Coordinates of C-alpha atoms and ligand atoms in Angstrom, one line a residue:
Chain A
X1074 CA 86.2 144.3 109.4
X1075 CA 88.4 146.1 107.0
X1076 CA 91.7 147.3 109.1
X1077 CA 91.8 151.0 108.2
X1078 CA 95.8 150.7 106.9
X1079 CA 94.5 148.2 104.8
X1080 CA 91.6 150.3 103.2
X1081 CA 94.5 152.9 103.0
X1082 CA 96.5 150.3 101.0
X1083 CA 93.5 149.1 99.1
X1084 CA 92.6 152.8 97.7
X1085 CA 96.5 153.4 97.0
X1086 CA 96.6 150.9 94.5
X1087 CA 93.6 151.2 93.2
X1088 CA 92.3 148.0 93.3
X1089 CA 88.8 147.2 94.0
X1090 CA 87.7 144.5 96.3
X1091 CA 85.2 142.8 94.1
X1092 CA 88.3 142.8 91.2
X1093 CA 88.0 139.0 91.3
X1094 CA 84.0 138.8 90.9
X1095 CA 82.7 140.8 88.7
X1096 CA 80.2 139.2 87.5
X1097 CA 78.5 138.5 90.1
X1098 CA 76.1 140.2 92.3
X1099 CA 77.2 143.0 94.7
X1100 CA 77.9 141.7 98.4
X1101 CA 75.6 143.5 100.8
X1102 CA 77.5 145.6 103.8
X1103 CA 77.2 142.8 106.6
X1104 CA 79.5 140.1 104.3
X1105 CA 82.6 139.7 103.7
X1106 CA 83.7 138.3 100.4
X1107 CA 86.0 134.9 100.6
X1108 CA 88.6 136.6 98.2
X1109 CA 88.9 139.5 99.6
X1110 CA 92.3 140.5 101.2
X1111 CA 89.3 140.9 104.6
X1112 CA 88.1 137.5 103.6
X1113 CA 91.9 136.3 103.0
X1114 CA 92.6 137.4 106.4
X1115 CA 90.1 135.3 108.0
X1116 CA 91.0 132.4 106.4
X1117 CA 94.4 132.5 107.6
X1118 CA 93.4 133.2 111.5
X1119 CA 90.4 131.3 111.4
X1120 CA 90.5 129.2 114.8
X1121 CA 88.5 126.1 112.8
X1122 CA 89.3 125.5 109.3
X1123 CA 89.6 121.7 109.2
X1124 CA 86.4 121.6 106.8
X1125 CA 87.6 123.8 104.6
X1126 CA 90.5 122.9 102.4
X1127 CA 88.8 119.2 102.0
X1128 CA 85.4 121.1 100.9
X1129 CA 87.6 123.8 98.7
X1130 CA 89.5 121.1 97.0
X1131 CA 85.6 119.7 95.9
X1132 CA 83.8 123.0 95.4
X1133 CA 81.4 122.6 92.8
X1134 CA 78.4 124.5 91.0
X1135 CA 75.1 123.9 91.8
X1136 CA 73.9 122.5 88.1
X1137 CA 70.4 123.8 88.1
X1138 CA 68.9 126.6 90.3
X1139 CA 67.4 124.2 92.3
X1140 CA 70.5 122.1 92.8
X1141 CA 71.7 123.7 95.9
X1142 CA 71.0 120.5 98.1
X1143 CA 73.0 117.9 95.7
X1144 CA 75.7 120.0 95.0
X1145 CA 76.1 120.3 98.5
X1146 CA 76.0 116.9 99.5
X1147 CA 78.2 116.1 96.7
X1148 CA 80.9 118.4 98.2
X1149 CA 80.6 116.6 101.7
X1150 CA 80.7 113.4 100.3
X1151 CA 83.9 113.4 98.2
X1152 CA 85.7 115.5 101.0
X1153 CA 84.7 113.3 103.2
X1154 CA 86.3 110.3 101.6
X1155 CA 82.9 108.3 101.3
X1156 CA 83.0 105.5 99.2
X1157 CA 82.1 106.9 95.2
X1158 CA 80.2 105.6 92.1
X1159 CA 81.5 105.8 88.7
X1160 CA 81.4 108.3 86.2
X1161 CA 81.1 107.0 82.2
X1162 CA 83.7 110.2 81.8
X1163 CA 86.1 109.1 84.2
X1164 CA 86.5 105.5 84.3
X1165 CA 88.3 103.9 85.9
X1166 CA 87.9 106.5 88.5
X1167 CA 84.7 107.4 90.7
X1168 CA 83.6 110.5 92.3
X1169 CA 80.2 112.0 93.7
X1170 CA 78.5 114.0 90.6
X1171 CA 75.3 116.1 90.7
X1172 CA 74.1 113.5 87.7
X1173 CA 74.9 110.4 90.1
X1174 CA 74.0 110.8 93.6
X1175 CA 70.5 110.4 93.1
X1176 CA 68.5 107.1 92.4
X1177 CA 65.8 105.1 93.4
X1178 CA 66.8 105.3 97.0
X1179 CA 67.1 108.7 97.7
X1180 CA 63.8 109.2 95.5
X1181 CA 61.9 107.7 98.5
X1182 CA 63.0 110.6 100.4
X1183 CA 62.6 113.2 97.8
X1184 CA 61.8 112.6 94.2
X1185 CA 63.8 113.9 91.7
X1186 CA 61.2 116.2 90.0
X1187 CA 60.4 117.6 93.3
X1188 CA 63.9 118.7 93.7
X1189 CA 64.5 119.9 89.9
X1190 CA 61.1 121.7 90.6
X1191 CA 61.4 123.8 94.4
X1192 CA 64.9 121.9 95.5
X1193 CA 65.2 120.4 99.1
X1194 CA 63.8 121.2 102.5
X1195 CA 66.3 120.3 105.6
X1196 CA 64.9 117.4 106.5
X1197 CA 65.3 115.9 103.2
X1198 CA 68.7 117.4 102.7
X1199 CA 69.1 114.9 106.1
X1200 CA 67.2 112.3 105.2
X1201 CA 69.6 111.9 101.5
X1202 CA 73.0 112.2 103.4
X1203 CA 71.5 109.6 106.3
X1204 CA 71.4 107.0 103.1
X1205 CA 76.0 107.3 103.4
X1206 CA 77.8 105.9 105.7
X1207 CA 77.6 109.3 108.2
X1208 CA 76.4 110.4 110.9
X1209 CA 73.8 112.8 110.2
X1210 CA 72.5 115.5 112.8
X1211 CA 69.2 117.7 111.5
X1212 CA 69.0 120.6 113.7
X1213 CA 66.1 122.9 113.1
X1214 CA 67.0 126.9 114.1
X1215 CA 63.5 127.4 115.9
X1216 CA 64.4 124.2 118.0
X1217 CA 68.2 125.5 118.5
X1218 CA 69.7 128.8 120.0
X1219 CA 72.4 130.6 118.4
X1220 CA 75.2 129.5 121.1
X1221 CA 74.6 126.0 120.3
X1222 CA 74.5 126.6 116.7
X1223 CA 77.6 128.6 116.9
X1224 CA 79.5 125.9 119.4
X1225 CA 78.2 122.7 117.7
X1226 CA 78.9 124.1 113.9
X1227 CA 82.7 125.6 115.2
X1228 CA 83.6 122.0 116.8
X1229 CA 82.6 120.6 113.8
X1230 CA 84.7 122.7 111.7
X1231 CA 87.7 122.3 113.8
X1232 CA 88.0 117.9 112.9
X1233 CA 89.0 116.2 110.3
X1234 CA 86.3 114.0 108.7
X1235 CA 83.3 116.2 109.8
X1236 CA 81.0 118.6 108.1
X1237 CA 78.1 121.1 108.5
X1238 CA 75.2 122.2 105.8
X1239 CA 73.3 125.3 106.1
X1240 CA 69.8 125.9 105.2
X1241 CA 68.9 129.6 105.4
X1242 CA 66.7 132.6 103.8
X1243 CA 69.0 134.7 101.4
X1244 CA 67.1 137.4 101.6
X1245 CA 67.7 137.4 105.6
X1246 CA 71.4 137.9 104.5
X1247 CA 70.5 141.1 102.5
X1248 CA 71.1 138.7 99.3
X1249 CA 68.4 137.5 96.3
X1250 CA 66.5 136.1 97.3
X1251 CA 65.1 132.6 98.7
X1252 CA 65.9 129.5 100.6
X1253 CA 69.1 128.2 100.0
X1254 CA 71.9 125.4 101.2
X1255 CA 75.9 125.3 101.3
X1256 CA 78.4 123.7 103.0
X1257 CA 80.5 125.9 105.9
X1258 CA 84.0 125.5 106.2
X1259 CA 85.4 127.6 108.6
X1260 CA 84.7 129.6 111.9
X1261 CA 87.2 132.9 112.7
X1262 CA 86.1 133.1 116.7
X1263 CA 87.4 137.2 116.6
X1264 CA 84.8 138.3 114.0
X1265 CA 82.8 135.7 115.2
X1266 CA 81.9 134.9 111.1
X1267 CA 81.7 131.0 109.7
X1268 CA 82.6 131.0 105.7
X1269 CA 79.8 129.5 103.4
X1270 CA 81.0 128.0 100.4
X1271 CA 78.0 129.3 98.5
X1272 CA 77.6 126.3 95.8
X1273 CA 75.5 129.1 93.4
X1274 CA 79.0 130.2 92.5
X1275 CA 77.5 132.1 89.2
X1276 CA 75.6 134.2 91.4
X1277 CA 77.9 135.3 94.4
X1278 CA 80.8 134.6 96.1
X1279 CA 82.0 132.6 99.1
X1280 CA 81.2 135.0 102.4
X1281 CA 81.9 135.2 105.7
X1282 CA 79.1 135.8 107.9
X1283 CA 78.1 136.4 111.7
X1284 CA 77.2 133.9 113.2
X1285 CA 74.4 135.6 114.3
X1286 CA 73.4 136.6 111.2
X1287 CA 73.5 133.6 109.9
X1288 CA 71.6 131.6 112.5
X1289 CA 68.5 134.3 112.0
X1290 CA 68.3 133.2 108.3
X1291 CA 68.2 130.0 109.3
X1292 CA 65.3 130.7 111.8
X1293 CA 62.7 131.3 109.3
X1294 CA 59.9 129.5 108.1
X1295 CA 60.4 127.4 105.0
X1296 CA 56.5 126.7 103.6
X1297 CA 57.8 123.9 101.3
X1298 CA 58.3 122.5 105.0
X1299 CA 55.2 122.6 106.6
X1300 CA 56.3 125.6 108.4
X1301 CA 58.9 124.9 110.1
X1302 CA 62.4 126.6 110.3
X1303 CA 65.1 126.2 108.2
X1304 CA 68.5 125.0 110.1
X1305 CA 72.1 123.2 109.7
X1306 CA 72.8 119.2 109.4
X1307 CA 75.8 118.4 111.4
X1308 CA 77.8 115.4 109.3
X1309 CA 80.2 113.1 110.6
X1310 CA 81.9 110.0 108.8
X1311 CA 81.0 107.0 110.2
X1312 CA 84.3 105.6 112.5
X1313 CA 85.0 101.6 111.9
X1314 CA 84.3 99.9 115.1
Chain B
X1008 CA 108.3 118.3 104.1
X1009 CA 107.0 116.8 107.2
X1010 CA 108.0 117.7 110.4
X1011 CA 109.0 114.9 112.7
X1012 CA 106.7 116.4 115.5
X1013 CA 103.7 116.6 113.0
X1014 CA 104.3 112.6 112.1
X1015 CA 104.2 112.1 115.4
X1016 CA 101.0 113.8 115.8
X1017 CA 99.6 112.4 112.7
X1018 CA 100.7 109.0 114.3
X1019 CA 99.0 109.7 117.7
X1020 CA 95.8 110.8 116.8
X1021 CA 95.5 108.1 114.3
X1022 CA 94.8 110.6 111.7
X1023 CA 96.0 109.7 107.7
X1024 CA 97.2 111.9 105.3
X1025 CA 95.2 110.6 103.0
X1026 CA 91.5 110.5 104.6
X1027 CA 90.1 113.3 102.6
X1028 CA 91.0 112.2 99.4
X1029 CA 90.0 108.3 99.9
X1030 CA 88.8 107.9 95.9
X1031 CA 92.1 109.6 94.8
X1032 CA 95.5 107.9 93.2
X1033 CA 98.0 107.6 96.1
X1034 CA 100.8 110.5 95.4
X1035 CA 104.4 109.9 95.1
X1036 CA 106.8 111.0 97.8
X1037 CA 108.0 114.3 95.9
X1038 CA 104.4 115.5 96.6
X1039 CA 102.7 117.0 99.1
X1040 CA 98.9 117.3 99.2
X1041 CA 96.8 120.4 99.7
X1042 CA 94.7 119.0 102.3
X1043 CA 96.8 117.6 104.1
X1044 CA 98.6 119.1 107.6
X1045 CA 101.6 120.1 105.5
X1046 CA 99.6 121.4 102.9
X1047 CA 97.9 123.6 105.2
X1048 CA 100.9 125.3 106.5
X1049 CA 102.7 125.6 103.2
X1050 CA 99.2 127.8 101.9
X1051 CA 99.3 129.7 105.2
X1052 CA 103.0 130.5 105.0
X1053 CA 103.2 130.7 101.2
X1054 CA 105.0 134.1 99.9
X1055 CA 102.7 134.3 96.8
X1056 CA 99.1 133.6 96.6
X1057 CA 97.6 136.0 95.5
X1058 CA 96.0 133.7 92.7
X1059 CA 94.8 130.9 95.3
X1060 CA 91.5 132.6 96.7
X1061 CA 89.9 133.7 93.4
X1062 CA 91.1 130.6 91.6
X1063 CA 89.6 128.0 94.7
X1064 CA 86.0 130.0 94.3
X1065 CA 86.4 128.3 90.6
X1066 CA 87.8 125.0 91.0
X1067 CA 86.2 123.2 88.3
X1068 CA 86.7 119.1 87.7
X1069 CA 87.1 118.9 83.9
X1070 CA 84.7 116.8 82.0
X1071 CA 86.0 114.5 80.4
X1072 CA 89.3 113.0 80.2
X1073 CA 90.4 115.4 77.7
X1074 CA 89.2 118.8 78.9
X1075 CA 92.1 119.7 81.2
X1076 CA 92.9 122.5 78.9
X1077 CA 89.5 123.6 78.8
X1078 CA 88.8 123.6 82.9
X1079 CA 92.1 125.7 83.2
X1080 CA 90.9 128.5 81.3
X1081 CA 87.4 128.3 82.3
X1082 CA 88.7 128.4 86.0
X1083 CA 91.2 131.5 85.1
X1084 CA 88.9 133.2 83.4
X1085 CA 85.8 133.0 85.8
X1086 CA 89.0 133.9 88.1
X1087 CA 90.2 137.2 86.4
X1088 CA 86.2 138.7 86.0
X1089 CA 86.4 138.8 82.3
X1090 CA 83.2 139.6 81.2
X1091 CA 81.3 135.9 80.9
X1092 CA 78.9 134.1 78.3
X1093 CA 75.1 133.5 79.3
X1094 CA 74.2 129.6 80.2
X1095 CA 70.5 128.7 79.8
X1096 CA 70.5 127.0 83.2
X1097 CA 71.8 130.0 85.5
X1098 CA 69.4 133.0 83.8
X1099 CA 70.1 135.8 84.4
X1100 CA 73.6 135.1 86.0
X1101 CA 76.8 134.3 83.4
X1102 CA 79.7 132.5 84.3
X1103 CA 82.2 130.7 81.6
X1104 CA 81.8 127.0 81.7
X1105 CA 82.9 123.9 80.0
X1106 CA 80.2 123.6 77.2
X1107 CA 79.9 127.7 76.7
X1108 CA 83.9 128.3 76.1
X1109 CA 84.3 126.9 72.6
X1110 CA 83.2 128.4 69.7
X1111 CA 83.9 128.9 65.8
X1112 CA 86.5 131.6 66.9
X1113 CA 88.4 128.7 68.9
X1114 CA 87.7 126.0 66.7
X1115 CA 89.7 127.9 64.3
X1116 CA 92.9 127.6 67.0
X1117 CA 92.0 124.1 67.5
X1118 CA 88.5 122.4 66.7
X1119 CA 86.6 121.1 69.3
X1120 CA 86.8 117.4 68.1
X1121 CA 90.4 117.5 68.5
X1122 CA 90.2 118.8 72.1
X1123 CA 87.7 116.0 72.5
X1124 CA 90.0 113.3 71.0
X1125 CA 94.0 114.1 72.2
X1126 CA 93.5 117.6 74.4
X1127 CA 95.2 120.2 73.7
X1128 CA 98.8 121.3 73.4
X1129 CA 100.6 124.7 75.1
X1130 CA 100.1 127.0 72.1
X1131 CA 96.9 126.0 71.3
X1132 CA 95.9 126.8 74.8
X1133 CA 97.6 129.9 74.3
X1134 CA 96.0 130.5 71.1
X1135 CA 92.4 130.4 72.6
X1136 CA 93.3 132.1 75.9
X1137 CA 95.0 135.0 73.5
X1138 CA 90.9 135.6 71.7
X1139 CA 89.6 136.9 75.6
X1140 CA 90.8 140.5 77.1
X1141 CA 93.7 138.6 78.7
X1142 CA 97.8 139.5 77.9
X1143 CA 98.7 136.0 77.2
X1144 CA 102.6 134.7 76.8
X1145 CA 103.5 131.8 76.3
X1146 CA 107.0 130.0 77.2
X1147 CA 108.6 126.4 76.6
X1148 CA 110.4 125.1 78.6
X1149 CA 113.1 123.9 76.3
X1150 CA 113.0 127.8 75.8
X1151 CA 113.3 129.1 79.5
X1152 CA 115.1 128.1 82.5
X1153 CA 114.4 126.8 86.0
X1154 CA 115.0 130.2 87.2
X1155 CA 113.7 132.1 85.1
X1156 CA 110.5 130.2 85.0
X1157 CA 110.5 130.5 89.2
X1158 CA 110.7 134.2 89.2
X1159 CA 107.9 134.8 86.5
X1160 CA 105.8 132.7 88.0
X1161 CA 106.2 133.8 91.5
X1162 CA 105.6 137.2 90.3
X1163 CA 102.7 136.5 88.6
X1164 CA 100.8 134.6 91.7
X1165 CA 101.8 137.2 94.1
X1166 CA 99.9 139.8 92.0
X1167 CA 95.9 140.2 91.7
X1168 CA 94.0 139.1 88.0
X1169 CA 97.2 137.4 87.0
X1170 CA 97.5 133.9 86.6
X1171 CA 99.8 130.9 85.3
X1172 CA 99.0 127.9 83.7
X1173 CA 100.9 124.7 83.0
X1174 CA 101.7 122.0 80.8
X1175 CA 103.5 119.3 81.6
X1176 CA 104.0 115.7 82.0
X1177 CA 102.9 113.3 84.6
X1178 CA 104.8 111.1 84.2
X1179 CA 107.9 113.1 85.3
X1180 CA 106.3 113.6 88.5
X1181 CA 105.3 110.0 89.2
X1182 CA 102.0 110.9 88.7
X1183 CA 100.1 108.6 86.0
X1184 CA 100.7 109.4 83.1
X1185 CA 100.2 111.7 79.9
X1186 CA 100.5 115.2 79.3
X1187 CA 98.0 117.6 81.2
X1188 CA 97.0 121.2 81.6
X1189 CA 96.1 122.8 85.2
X1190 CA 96.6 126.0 87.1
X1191 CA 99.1 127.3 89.5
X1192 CA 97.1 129.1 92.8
X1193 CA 100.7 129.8 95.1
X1194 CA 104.3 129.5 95.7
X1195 CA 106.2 129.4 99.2
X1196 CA 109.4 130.3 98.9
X1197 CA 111.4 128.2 101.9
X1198 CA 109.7 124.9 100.1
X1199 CA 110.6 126.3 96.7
X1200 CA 106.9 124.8 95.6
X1201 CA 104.6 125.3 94.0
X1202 CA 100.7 124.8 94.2
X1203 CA 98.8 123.2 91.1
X1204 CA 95.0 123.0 91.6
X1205 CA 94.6 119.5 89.5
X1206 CA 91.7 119.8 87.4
X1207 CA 91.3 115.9 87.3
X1208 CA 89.7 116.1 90.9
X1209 CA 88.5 112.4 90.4
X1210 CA 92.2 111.3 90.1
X1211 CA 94.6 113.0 92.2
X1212 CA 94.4 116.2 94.6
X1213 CA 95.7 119.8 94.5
X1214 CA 99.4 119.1 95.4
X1215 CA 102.8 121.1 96.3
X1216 CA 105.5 120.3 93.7
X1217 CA 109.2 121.4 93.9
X1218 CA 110.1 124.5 91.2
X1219 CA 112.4 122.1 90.0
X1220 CA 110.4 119.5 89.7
X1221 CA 107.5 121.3 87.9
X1222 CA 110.0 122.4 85.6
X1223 CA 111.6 119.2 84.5
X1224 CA 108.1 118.2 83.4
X1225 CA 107.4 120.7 81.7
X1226 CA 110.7 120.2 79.9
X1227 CA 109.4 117.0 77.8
X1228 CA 108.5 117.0 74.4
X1229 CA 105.3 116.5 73.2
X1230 CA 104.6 114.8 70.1
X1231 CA 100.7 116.6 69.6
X1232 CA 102.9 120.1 69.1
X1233 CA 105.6 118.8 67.1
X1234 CA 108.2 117.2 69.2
X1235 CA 108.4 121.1 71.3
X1236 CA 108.8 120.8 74.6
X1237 CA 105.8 121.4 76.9
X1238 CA 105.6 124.8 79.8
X1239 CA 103.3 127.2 81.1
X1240 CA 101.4 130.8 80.0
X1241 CA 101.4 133.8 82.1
X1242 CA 98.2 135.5 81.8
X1243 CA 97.1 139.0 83.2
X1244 CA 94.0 140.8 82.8
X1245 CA 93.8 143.7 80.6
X1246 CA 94.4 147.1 82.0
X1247 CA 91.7 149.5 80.3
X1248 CA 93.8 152.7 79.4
Ligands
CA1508 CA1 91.1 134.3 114.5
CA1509 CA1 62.3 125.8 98.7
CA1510 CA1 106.9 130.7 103.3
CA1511 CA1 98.3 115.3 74.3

């Protein structure tokens, strides 16, 4: 991935690529760090990026280690424009939080405890998001094939107004460890990589990923799911008709 | 700043500037927002950004109305790599956050109550940037010049672990209302803008403000530091040597 004149230029000045993250963990060969000048790059030639300065304008933290799923949704859902609670802090205004996206409601999909305790399986992850005003799209990996994945998640990408959430094995990427969810935002069609905004933020870095890659660490089993593979949700906002 | 063919385009497919930032204050006409179509291409064709893609893998919201100081740094910080405090919810990882920043050592450049009660002012900001491994400067407007603010800044965001923060008055930019502290992530040259990631996401958007524009708020006085006029703080990493 790394243009050889640019390594060249890279080694000149002696800066490192990780300059920007040290403290978190080191990338493994196969991904390509979002502030990297590689990463940079991609960004800037990416053929679908439409996602991706909504969802960057509302990246957020994960607040707990099993806060992947909310602080994912909560990204979608402000860059998406949906309709927002209050906040105490912020009155007058309102925004999606981690603290108030959950209630009674989505506790009939997944209870709060249960998420604090293991996080979110797919379908739940779908089930919470299907409560907005969206159009939600639960696609399980071992149901899919990667050309679908990679055409349905890139269209996506390329429109205002729509979204995809990934659902995949870390340790598939060559990262620590388990299952985990983020938002994409972009798809570069040359490297054939989508970006994750990786919502763990104190733990690594945005990436860029194959798409193959990523769509084997979405096709493996998640036991707090019966079984069944892990997989993307495909998010729309809902057009007035 | 907007094309005639791109309002045209914007017009056909029925598409708002606005959509992805539905919740947010409407922004006056001098301002263009980062998600939006012109947006886009003025981050794409910018001449310095060197700051923008470790500084978006940060973006904080500050929390609460007050804390705009305290988001800035924690986002520049996290930003540079500077060796970060433990939090109790992210073990083993470290990142610097909101509620692990302030300490006794700060509190003695400006107590936290204050902070909580009015914010804080440009040299206080400067005072508790100057306790981490960062060279910190910091320049008033009343003190500087358009120019000479342009170039330093520039400079700055063109270069890697180098940042800029600002301090200046909403007000002057039709923005509502007070004083407030964010950072600069870019600077295009042929717009002569400059790009301020907002840290009062629930309020208004990352936007693209004119040098001169930027400037002239900063050049207001505020009455929390003694009737000096407000500005920004160039900030670079420590070189070890
Ligand atoms: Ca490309
Ligand atoms: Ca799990
Ligand atoms: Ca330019
Ligand atoms: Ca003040």
């Amino acid at each position: 991935m790394i243009a050889p004149s640019l390594r060249v230029a890279l080694l000149v000045l002696g800066l490192s690529a990780g300059f920007a993250s040290a403290e978190t963990l080191p990338l493994p060969a196969g991904l390509v760090g979002a502030a990297t000048t590689d990463g940079e790059a991609l960004l800037i030639g990416a053929e679908a990026r439409a996602a991706y300065f909504p969802l960057a304008d509302q990246f957020v933290t994960q607040k707990t280690q099993s806060f992947c799923g909310v602080a994912s949704m909560v990204m979608v859902l402000n860059a998406a424009g949906v309709p927002a609670p209050t906040v105490p802090e912020y009155e007058p205004y309102r925004t999606f939080t981690q603290d108030n996206l959950l209630d009674a409601r989505t506790d009939a999909v997944v209870p709060r405890e249960t998420i604090l305790r293991q996080g979110m399986t797919l379908d739940q992850l779908g089930g919470v998001l299907a409560l907005q005003p969206l159009d939600v799209t639960v696609k399980h990996a071992g149901d899919d094939s990667l050309d679908a994945f990679r055409t349905a998640a890139r269209d996506h990408l390329a429109q205002p107004g729509q979204f995809v959430l990934v659902n995949y094995l870390r340790k598939a990427l060559g990262q620590q460890t388990g299952g985990h969810i983020s938002p994409l935002a972009a798809y570069d069609a040359e490297a054939d990589r989508f970006l994750i905004l990786d919502v763990a933020r104190y733990k690594y870095p945005p990436v860029w990923v194959t798409a193959s890659d990523l769509f084997a660490a979405m096709n493996t089993p998640d036991r707090d799911n019966g079984g069944r593979t892990r997989g993307y949700v495909l998010i729309s906002r809902k057009t007035a008709n």
